Coordinates of C-alpha atoms in Angstrom, one line a residue:
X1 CA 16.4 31.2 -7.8
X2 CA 19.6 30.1 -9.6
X3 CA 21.5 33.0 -8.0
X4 CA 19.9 32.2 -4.3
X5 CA 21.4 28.7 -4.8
X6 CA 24.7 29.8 -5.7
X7 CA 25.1 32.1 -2.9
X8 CA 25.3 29.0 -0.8
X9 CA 28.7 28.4 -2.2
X10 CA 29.5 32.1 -2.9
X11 CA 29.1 33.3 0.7
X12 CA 28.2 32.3 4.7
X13 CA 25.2 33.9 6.3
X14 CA 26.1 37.3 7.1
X15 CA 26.4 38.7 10.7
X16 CA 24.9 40.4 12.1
X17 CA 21.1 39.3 11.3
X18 CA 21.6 36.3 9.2
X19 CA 24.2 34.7 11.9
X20 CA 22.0 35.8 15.0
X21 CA 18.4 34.5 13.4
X22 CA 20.2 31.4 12.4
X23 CA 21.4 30.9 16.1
X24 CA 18.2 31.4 17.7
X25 CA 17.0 28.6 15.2
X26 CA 20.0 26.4 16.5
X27 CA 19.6 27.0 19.8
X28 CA 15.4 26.2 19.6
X29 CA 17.2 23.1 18.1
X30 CA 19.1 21.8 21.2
X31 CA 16.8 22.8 23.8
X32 CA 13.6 21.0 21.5
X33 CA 11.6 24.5 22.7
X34 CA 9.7 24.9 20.0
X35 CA 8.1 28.0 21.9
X36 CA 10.3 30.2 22.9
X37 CA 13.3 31.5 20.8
X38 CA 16.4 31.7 22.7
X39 CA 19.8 33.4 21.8
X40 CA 22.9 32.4 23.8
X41 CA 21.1 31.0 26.3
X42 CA 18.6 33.8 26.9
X43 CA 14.7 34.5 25.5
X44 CA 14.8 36.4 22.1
X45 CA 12.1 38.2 22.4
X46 CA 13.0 40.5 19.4
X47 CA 11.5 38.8 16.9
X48 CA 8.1 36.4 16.6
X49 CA 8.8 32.6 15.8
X50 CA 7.9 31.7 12.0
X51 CA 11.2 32.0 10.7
X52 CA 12.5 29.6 13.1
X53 CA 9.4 27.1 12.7
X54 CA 10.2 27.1 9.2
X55 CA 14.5 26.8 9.7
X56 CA 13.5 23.6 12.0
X57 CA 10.9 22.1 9.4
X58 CA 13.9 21.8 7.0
X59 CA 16.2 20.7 9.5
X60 CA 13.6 17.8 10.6
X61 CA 13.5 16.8 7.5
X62 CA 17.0 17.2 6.1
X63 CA 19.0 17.4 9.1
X64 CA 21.2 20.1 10.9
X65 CA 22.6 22.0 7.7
X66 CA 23.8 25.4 6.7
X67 CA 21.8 25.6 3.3
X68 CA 18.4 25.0 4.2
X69 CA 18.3 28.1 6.1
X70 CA 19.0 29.7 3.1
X71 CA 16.5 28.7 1.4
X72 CA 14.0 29.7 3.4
X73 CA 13.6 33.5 1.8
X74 CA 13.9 32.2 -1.7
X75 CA 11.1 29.3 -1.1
X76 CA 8.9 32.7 0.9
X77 CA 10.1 34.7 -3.0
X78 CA 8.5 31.9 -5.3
X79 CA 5.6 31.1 -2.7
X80 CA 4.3 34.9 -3.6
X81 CA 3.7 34.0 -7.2
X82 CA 0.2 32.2 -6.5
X83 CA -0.8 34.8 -4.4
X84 CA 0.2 37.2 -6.6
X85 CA -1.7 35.3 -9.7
X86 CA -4.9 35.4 -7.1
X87 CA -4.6 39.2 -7.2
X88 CA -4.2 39.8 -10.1
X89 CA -7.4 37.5 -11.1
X90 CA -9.6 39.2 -8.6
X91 CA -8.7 42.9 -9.5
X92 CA -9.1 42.0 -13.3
X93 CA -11.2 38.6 -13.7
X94 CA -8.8 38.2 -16.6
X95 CA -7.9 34.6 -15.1
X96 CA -5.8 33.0 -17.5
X97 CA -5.8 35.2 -20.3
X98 CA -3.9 37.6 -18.0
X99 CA -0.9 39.1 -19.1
X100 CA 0.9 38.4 -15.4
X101 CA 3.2 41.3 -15.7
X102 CA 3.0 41.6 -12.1
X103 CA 5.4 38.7 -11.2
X104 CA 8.2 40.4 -13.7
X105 CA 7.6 43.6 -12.1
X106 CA 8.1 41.9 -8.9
X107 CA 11.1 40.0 -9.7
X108 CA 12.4 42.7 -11.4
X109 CA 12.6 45.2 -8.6
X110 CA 15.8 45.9 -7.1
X111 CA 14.9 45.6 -3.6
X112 CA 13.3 42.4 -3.6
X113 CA 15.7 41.0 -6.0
X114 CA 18.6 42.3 -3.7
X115 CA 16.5 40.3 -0.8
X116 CA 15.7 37.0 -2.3
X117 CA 19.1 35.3 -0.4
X118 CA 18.9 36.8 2.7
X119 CA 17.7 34.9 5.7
X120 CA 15.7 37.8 7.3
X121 CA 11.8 38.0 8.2
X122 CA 10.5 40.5 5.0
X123 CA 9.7 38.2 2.2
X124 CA 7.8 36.1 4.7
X125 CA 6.1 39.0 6.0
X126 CA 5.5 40.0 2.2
X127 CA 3.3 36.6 1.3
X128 CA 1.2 37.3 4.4
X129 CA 0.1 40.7 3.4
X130 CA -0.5 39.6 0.3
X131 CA -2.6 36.8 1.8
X132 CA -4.3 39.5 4.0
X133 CA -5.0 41.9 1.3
X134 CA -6.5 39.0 -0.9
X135 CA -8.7 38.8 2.0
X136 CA -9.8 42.8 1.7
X137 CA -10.5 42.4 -1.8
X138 CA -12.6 39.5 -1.1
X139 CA -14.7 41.1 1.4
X140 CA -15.3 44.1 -0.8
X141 CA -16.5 41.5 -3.5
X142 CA -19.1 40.1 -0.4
X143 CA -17.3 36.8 -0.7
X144 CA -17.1 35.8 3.4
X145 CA -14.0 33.4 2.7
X146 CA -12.5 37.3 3.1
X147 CA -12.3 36.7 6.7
X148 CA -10.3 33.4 6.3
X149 CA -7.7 34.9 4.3
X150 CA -7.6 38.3 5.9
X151 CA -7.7 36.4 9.5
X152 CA -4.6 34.2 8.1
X153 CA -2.9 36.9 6.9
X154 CA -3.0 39.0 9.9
X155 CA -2.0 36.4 12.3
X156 CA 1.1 34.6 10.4
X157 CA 2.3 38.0 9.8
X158 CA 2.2 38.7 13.1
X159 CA 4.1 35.2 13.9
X160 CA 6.4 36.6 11.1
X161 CA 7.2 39.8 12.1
X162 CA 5.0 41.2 14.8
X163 CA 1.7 43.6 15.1
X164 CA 3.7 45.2 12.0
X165 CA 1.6 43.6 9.4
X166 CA -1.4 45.7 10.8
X167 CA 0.3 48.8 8.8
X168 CA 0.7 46.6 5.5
X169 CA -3.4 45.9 5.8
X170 CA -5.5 47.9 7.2
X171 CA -4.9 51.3 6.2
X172 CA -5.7 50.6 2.7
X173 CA -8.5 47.7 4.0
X174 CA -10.0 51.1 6.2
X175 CA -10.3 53.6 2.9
X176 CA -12.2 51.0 1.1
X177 CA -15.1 54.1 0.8
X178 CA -12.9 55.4 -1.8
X179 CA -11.7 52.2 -4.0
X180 CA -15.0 50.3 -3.3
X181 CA -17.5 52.0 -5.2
X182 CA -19.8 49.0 -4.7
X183 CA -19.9 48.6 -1.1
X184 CA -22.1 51.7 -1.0
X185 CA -24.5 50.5 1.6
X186 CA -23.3 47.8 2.6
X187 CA -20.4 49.6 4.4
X188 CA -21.8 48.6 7.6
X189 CA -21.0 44.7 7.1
X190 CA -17.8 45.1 5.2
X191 CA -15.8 46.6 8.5
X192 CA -17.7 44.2 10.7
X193 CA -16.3 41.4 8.4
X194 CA -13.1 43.2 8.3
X195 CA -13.0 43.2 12.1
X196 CA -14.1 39.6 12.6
X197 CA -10.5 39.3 10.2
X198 CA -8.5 41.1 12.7
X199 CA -10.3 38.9 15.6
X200 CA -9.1 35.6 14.0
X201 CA -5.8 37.1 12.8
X202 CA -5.0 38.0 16.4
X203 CA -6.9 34.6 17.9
X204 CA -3.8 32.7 15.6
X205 CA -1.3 35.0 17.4
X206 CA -2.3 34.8 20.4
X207 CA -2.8 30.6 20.1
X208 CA 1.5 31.2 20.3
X209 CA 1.6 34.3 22.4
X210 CA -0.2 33.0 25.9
X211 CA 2.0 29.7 26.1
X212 CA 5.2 31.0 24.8
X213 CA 4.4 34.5 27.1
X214 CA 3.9 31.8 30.2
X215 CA 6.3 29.4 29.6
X216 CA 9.3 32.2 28.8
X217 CA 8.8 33.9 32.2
X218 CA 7.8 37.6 33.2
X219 CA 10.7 39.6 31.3
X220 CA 9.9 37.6 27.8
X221 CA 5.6 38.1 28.3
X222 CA 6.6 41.4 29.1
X223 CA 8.9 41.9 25.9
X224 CA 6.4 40.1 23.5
X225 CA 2.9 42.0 24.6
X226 CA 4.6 45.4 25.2
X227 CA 8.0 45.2 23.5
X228 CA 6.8 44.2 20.1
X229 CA 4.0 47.1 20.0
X230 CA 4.8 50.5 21.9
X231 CA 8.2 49.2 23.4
X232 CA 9.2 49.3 19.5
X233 CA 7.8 52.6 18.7
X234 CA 9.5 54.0 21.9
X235 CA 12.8 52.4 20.9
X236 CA 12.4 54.2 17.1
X237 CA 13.0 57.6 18.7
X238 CA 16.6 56.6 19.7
X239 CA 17.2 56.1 15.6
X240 CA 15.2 58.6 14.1
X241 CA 15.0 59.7 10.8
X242 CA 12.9 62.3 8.4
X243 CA 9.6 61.9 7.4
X244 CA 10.5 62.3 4.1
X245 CA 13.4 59.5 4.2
X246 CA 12.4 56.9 1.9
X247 CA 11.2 59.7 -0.6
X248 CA 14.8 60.0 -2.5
X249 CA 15.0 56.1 -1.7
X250 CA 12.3 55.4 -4.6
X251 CA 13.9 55.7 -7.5
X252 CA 16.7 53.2 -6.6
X253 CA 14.4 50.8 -4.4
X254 CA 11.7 50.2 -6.9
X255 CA 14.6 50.3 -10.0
X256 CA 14.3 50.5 -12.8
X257 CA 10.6 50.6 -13.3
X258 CA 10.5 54.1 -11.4
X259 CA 12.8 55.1 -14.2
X260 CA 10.8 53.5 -16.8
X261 CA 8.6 56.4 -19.1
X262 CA 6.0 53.4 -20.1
X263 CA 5.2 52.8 -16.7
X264 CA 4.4 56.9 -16.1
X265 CA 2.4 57.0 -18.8
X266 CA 0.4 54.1 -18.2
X267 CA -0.6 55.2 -14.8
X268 CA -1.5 58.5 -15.9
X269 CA -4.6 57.0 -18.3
X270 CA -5.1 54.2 -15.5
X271 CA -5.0 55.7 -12.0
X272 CA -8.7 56.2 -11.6
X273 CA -9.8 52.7 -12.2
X274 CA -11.0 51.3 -8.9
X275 CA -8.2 48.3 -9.1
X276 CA -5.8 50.8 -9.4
X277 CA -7.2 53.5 -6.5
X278 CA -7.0 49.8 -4.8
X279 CA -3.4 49.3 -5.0
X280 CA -2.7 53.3 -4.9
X281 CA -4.1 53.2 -1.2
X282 CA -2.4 50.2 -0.1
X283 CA 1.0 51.3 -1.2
X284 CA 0.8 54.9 -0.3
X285 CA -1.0 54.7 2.9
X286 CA 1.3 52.0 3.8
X287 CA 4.5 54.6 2.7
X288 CA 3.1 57.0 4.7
X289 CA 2.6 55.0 7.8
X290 CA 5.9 54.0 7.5
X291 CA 7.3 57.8 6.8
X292 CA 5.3 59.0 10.0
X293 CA 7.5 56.4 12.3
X294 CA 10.6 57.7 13.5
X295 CA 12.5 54.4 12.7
X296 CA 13.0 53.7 9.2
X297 CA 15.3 51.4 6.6
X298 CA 14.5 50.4 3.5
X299 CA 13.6 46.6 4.5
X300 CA 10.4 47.8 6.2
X301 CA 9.4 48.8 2.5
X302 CA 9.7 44.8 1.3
X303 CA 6.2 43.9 2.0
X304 CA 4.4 46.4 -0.2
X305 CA 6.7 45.9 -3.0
X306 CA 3.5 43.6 -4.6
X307 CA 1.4 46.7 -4.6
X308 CA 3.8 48.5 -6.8
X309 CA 4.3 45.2 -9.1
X310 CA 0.4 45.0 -9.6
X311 CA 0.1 49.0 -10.5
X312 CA 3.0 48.7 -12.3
X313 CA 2.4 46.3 -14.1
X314 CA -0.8 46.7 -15.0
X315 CA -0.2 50.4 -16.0
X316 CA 2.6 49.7 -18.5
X317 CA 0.3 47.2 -20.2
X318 CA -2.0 49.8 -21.0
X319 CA 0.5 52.6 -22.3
X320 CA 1.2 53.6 -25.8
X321 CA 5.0 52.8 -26.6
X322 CA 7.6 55.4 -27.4
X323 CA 11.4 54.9 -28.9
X324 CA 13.2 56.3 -26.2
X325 CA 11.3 54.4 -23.2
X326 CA 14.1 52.1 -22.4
X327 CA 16.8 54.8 -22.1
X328 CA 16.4 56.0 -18.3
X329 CA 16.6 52.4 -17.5
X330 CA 19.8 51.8 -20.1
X331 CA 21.5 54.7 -18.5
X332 CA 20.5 53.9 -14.9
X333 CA 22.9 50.4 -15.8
X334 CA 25.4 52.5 -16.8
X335 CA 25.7 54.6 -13.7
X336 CA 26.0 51.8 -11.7
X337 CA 28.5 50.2 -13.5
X338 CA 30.4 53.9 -13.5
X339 CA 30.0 53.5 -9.4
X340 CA 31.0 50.0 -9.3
X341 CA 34.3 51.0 -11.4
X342 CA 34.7 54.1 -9.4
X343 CA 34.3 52.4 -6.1
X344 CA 37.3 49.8 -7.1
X345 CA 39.6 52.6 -8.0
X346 CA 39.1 54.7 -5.1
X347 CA 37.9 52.7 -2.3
X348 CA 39.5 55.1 0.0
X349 CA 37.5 58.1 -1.2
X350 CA 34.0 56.6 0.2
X351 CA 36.1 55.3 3.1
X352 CA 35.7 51.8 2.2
X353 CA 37.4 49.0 3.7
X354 CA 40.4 47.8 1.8
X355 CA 38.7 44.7 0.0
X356 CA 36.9 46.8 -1.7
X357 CA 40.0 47.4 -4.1
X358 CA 40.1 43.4 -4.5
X359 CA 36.8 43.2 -6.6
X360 CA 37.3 42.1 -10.1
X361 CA 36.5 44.7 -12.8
X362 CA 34.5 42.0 -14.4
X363 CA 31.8 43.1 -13.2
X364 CA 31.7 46.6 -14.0
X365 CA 32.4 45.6 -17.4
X366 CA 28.9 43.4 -17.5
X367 CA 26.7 45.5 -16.4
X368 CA 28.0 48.6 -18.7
X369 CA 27.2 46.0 -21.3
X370 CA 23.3 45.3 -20.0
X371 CA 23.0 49.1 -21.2
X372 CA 22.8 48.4 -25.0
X373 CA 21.3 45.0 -24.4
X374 CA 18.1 46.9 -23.4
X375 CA 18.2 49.3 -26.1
X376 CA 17.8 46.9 -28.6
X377 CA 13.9 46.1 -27.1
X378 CA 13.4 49.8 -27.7
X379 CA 10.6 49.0 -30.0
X380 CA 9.3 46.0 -28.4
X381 CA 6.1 45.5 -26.8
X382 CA 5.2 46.2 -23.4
X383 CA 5.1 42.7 -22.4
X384 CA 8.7 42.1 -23.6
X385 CA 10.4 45.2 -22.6
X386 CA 9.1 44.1 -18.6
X387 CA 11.1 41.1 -19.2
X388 CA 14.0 42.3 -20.4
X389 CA 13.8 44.6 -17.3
X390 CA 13.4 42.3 -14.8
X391 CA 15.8 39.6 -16.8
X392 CA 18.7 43.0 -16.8
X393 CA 17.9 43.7 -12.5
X394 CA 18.2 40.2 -11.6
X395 CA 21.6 39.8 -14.0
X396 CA 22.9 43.1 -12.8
X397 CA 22.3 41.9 -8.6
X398 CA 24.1 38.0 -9.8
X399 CA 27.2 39.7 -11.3
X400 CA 27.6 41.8 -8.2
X401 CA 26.8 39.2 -6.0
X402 CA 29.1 37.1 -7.5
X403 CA 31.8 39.6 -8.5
X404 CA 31.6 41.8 -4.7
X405 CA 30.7 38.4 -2.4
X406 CA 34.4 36.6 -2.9
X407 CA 36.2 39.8 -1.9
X408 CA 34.3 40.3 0.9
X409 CA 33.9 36.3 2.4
X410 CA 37.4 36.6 4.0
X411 CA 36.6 39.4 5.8
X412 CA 32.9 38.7 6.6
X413 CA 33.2 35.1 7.4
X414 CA 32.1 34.2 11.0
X415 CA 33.6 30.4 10.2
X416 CA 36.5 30.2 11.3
X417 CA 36.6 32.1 14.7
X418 CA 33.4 30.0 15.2
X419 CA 35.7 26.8 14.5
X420 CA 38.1 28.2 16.9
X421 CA 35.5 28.7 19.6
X422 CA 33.7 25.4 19.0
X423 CA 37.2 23.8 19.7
X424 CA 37.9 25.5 22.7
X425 CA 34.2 24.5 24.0
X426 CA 35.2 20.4 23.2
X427 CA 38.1 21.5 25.6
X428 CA 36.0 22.4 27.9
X429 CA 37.4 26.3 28.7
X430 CA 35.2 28.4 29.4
X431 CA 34.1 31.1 27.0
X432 CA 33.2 34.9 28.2
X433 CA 32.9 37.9 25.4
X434 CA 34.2 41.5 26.4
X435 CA 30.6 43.6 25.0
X436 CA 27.6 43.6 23.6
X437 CA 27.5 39.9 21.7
X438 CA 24.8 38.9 18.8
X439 CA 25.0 35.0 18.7
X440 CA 27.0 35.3 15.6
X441 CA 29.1 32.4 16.0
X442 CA 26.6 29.8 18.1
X443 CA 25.4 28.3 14.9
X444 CA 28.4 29.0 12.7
X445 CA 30.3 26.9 15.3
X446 CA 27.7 24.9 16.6
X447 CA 28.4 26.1 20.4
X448 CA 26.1 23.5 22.7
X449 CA 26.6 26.2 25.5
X450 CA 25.8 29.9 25.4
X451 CA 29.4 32.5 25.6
X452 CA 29.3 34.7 29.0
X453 CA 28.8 38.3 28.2
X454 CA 30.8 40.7 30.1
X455 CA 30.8 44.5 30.9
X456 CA 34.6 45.6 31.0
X457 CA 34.1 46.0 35.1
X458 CA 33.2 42.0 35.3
X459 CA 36.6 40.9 33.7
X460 CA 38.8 40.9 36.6
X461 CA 36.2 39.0 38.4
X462 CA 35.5 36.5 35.8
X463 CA 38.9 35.6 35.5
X464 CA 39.6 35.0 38.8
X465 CA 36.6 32.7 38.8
X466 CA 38.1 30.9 35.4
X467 CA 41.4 30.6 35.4
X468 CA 42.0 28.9 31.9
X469 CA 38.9 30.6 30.6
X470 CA 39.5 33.2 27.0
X471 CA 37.6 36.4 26.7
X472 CA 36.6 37.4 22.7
X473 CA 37.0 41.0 22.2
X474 CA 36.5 43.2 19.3
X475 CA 39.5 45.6 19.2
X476 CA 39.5 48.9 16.2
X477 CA 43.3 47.6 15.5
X478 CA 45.5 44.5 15.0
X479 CA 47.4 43.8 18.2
X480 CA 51.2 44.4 18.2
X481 CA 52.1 45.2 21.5
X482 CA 54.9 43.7 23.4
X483 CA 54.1 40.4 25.4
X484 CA 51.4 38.3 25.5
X485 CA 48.9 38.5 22.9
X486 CA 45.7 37.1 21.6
X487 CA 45.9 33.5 21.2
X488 CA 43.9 34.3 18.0
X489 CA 43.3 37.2 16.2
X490 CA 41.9 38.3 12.4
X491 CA 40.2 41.0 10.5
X492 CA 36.4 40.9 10.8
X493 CA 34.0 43.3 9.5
X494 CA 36.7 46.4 9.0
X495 CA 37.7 45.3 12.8
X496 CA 39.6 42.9 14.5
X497 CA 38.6 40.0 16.3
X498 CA 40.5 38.4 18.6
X499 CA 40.4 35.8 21.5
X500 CA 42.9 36.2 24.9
X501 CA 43.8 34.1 27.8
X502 CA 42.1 36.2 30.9
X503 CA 45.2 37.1 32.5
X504 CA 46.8 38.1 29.3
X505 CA 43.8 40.3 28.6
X506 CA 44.3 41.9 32.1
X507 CA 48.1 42.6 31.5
X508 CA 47.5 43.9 28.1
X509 CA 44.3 45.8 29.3
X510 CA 45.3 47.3 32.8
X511 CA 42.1 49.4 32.5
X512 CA 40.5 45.8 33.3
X513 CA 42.3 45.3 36.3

């Protein structure tokens, strides 16, 4: 949490995501449309709303600012701990005396450590899942409030992220026959409660859906009852990958427990209790749903990262220790810190951009020294050996954060061409953009009016029409032709941004003409 505060100061909201999400919030903003997202003056139909409810919450209450929407995904972090107490008390019924190794598990895990400051739609998608599968394990204990939660689950993840959730539920909710001993005989009742979930869960959904699909227009109903279900899986052929694509992604997503002996041997003595065959369905099922899609990145994997923290866990509290337990994790520090060194020498040899050779050695140097830190809990208990895990993860993503983020701000920053723009709007000159545009610079500059987005046949025209208008372009190369040139141009995101008077575009670019 300390870190997610500090990255306030230690970087801007990245484009393209953060910037974009953050102008669709802004935008909401102006227009008081609290129903439809809009982007630069157009429905945003790719994602549901809840991230921007939540973005204009804080702003109602604190006003307009660039840190609240920051602190959105580290609020969604520490709002999974009660939930993930909940769990933990209804697989075990250990209630207090419960050794909560889950939350350090969690924590602890490189990819949701690496994702507590980002301003994206996972973590919230992660508390509703947990909320929904709260809900499954209720229902197989016959406890009715099951619905409630699975129904709440289901449809603020869908406000969240979209009929997505559905995979993070109900293919572990669907094999309860073989993690429910109990419910034998009472089968029947379980999946009609189960379905009565998925009724409310969509009813909540749809209570946003109908009016925003009405009130948006054909195109955005269109987008948001066929673009966020099939549309999607249509549009995942274009960026396909292998089935088997997150398989050699494991050991560094879910470091360093993957690593860790104690949690292998735990699981080995443990996987046959029910809890466990519980958790073992929801995160393989889910891992497999996700493997059979064509579209994959490690993000999708966020939401079932509690599954793992449970199993995990729970597993290494059970094993017997051994000495050399902590050295796969102790050596997995080291490599990165080899990388991280590596990578500053020779930035060229991974074709990196050149700020890569700006990073401090710093902190290399800190996490080579995590390595023996953990050694000396060799012959702690389980309980102590997850926190210096988790404790060692979170350090190791702070010191790159902190040591990587300054190096790359100048280049990454969206500020001060959105200064420049925001300017040039108070001027009143109109503002066109040569390509495809994300909103990257509508909330960094606080534009009031969306940029016009042009296909390179539509410049000539557009000029003539604006006269004193400037065209934004993004160009592979500085310019240094002879002439007129860009009123304004930097290095942004290994290219060059840079922003032209229309006819000096058109003499510079005669293919515009």
């Amino acid at each position: 949490m300390l870190f997610s505060v500090a990255s306030i100061w230690l970087r801007p909201l990245w484009p393209v995501d953060e910037t974009r999400y953050a102008s669709v919030a802004w935008e909401m903003w102006l227009r008081g449309d609290f129903l439809v997202p809009y982007i630069n003056g157009e429905p945003y139909s790719h994602k549901p709303p809840l991230l921007f409810w939540l973005i204009q919450l804080g702003w109602g209450i604190f006003g307009v600012n660039d840190w609240w929407p920051r602190l959105v995904a580290p609020l969604a972090a520490l709002g999974s701990l009660p939930l993930l107490f909940r769990m933990e008390k209804l697989l075990w019924d250990e209630g207090q005396a419960g050794h909560r190794n889950s939350a350090w598990v969690l924590f602890g895990t490189l990819l949701f450590a690496g994702f507590i400051t980002l301003t994206m739609f996972d973590l919230l998608l992660l508390d509703c899942a947990l909320a929904g599968m709260i809900g499954v394990l209720q229902l197989s204990k016959n406890q009715f409030k099951g619905v409630l939660w699975l129904g709440a689950g289901i449809g603020l993840g869908v406000l969240a992220k979209g009929p997505v959730i559905l995979l993070h539920v109900l293919p572990a909710a669907v094999a309860a026959p073989w993690w429910a001993p109990q419910l034998k005989g009472k089968f029947g009742r379980y999946y009609l409660r189960l379905l009565l979930g998925v009724l409310l869960g969509a009813a909540i959904a749809l209570a946003w859906a109908l009016p925003a699909g009405w009130s948006g227009g054909e195109a955005y109903r269109n987008a948001i009852f066929w673009g966020q279900t099939a549309g999607r899986v249509s549009e995942s052929f274009a960026h396909r990958a292998a089935w088997w694509y997150y398989l050699p992604q494991l050991p560094l997503i879910l470091f360093p427990w993957f690593v860790w002996p104690r949690f292998w041997t735990g699981l080995k003595t443990t996987w046959k209790e029910n809890e466990n065959k519980f958790l073992l369905a929801w995160l393989l099922l889910t891992l497999l749903g996700f493997s059979l899609v064509s579209g994959k990145q490690a993000k999708y994997l966020v939401p079932l990262l509690p599954a793992f923290a449970l199993l995990a866990g729970h597993a290494a509290s059970k094993a017997r220790a051994r000495w050399w337990d902590m050295l796969p994790p102790a050596l997995g520090m080291l490599a990165a810190a080899a990388l991280l060194a590596w990578l500053r020498a020779r930035p060229a040899a991974m074709s990196l951009p050149e700020w890569a050779g700006e990073v401090p050695a710093w902190p290399a140097l800190l996490l080579a020294l995590g390595a023996p830190a953990l050694l000396l809990c060799m012959r702690a208990s389980a309980a102590v050996q997850q926190r210096a895990l988790a404790f060692a993860t979170l350090f190791g993503v702070a010191v790159v954060g902190a040591g990587v983020l300054p190096a790359f701000v100048p280049y990454g920053d969206p500020g001060p061409a959105a200064r420049r723009l925001a300017a040039l709007q108070a001027q009143q000159v109109p503002l066109a953009h040569l390509g495809k545009y994300h909103g990257q610079y509508n909330f960094a500059g606080r534009l009031r009016t969306p940029i016009e987005i042009l296909d390179p046949p539509e410049v000539k025209g557009w000029v003539a029409a604006h006269p004193a208008g400037q065209v934004l372009t993004v160009e592979h190369s500085r310019y240094t032709g002879a002439g007129s040139g860009p009123e304004y141009q930097a290095p942004f995101r290994g290219v060059w941004l840079q922003i032209w008077r229309g006819e000096a575009l058109l003499m510079a670019r005669p293919e515009l003409r």
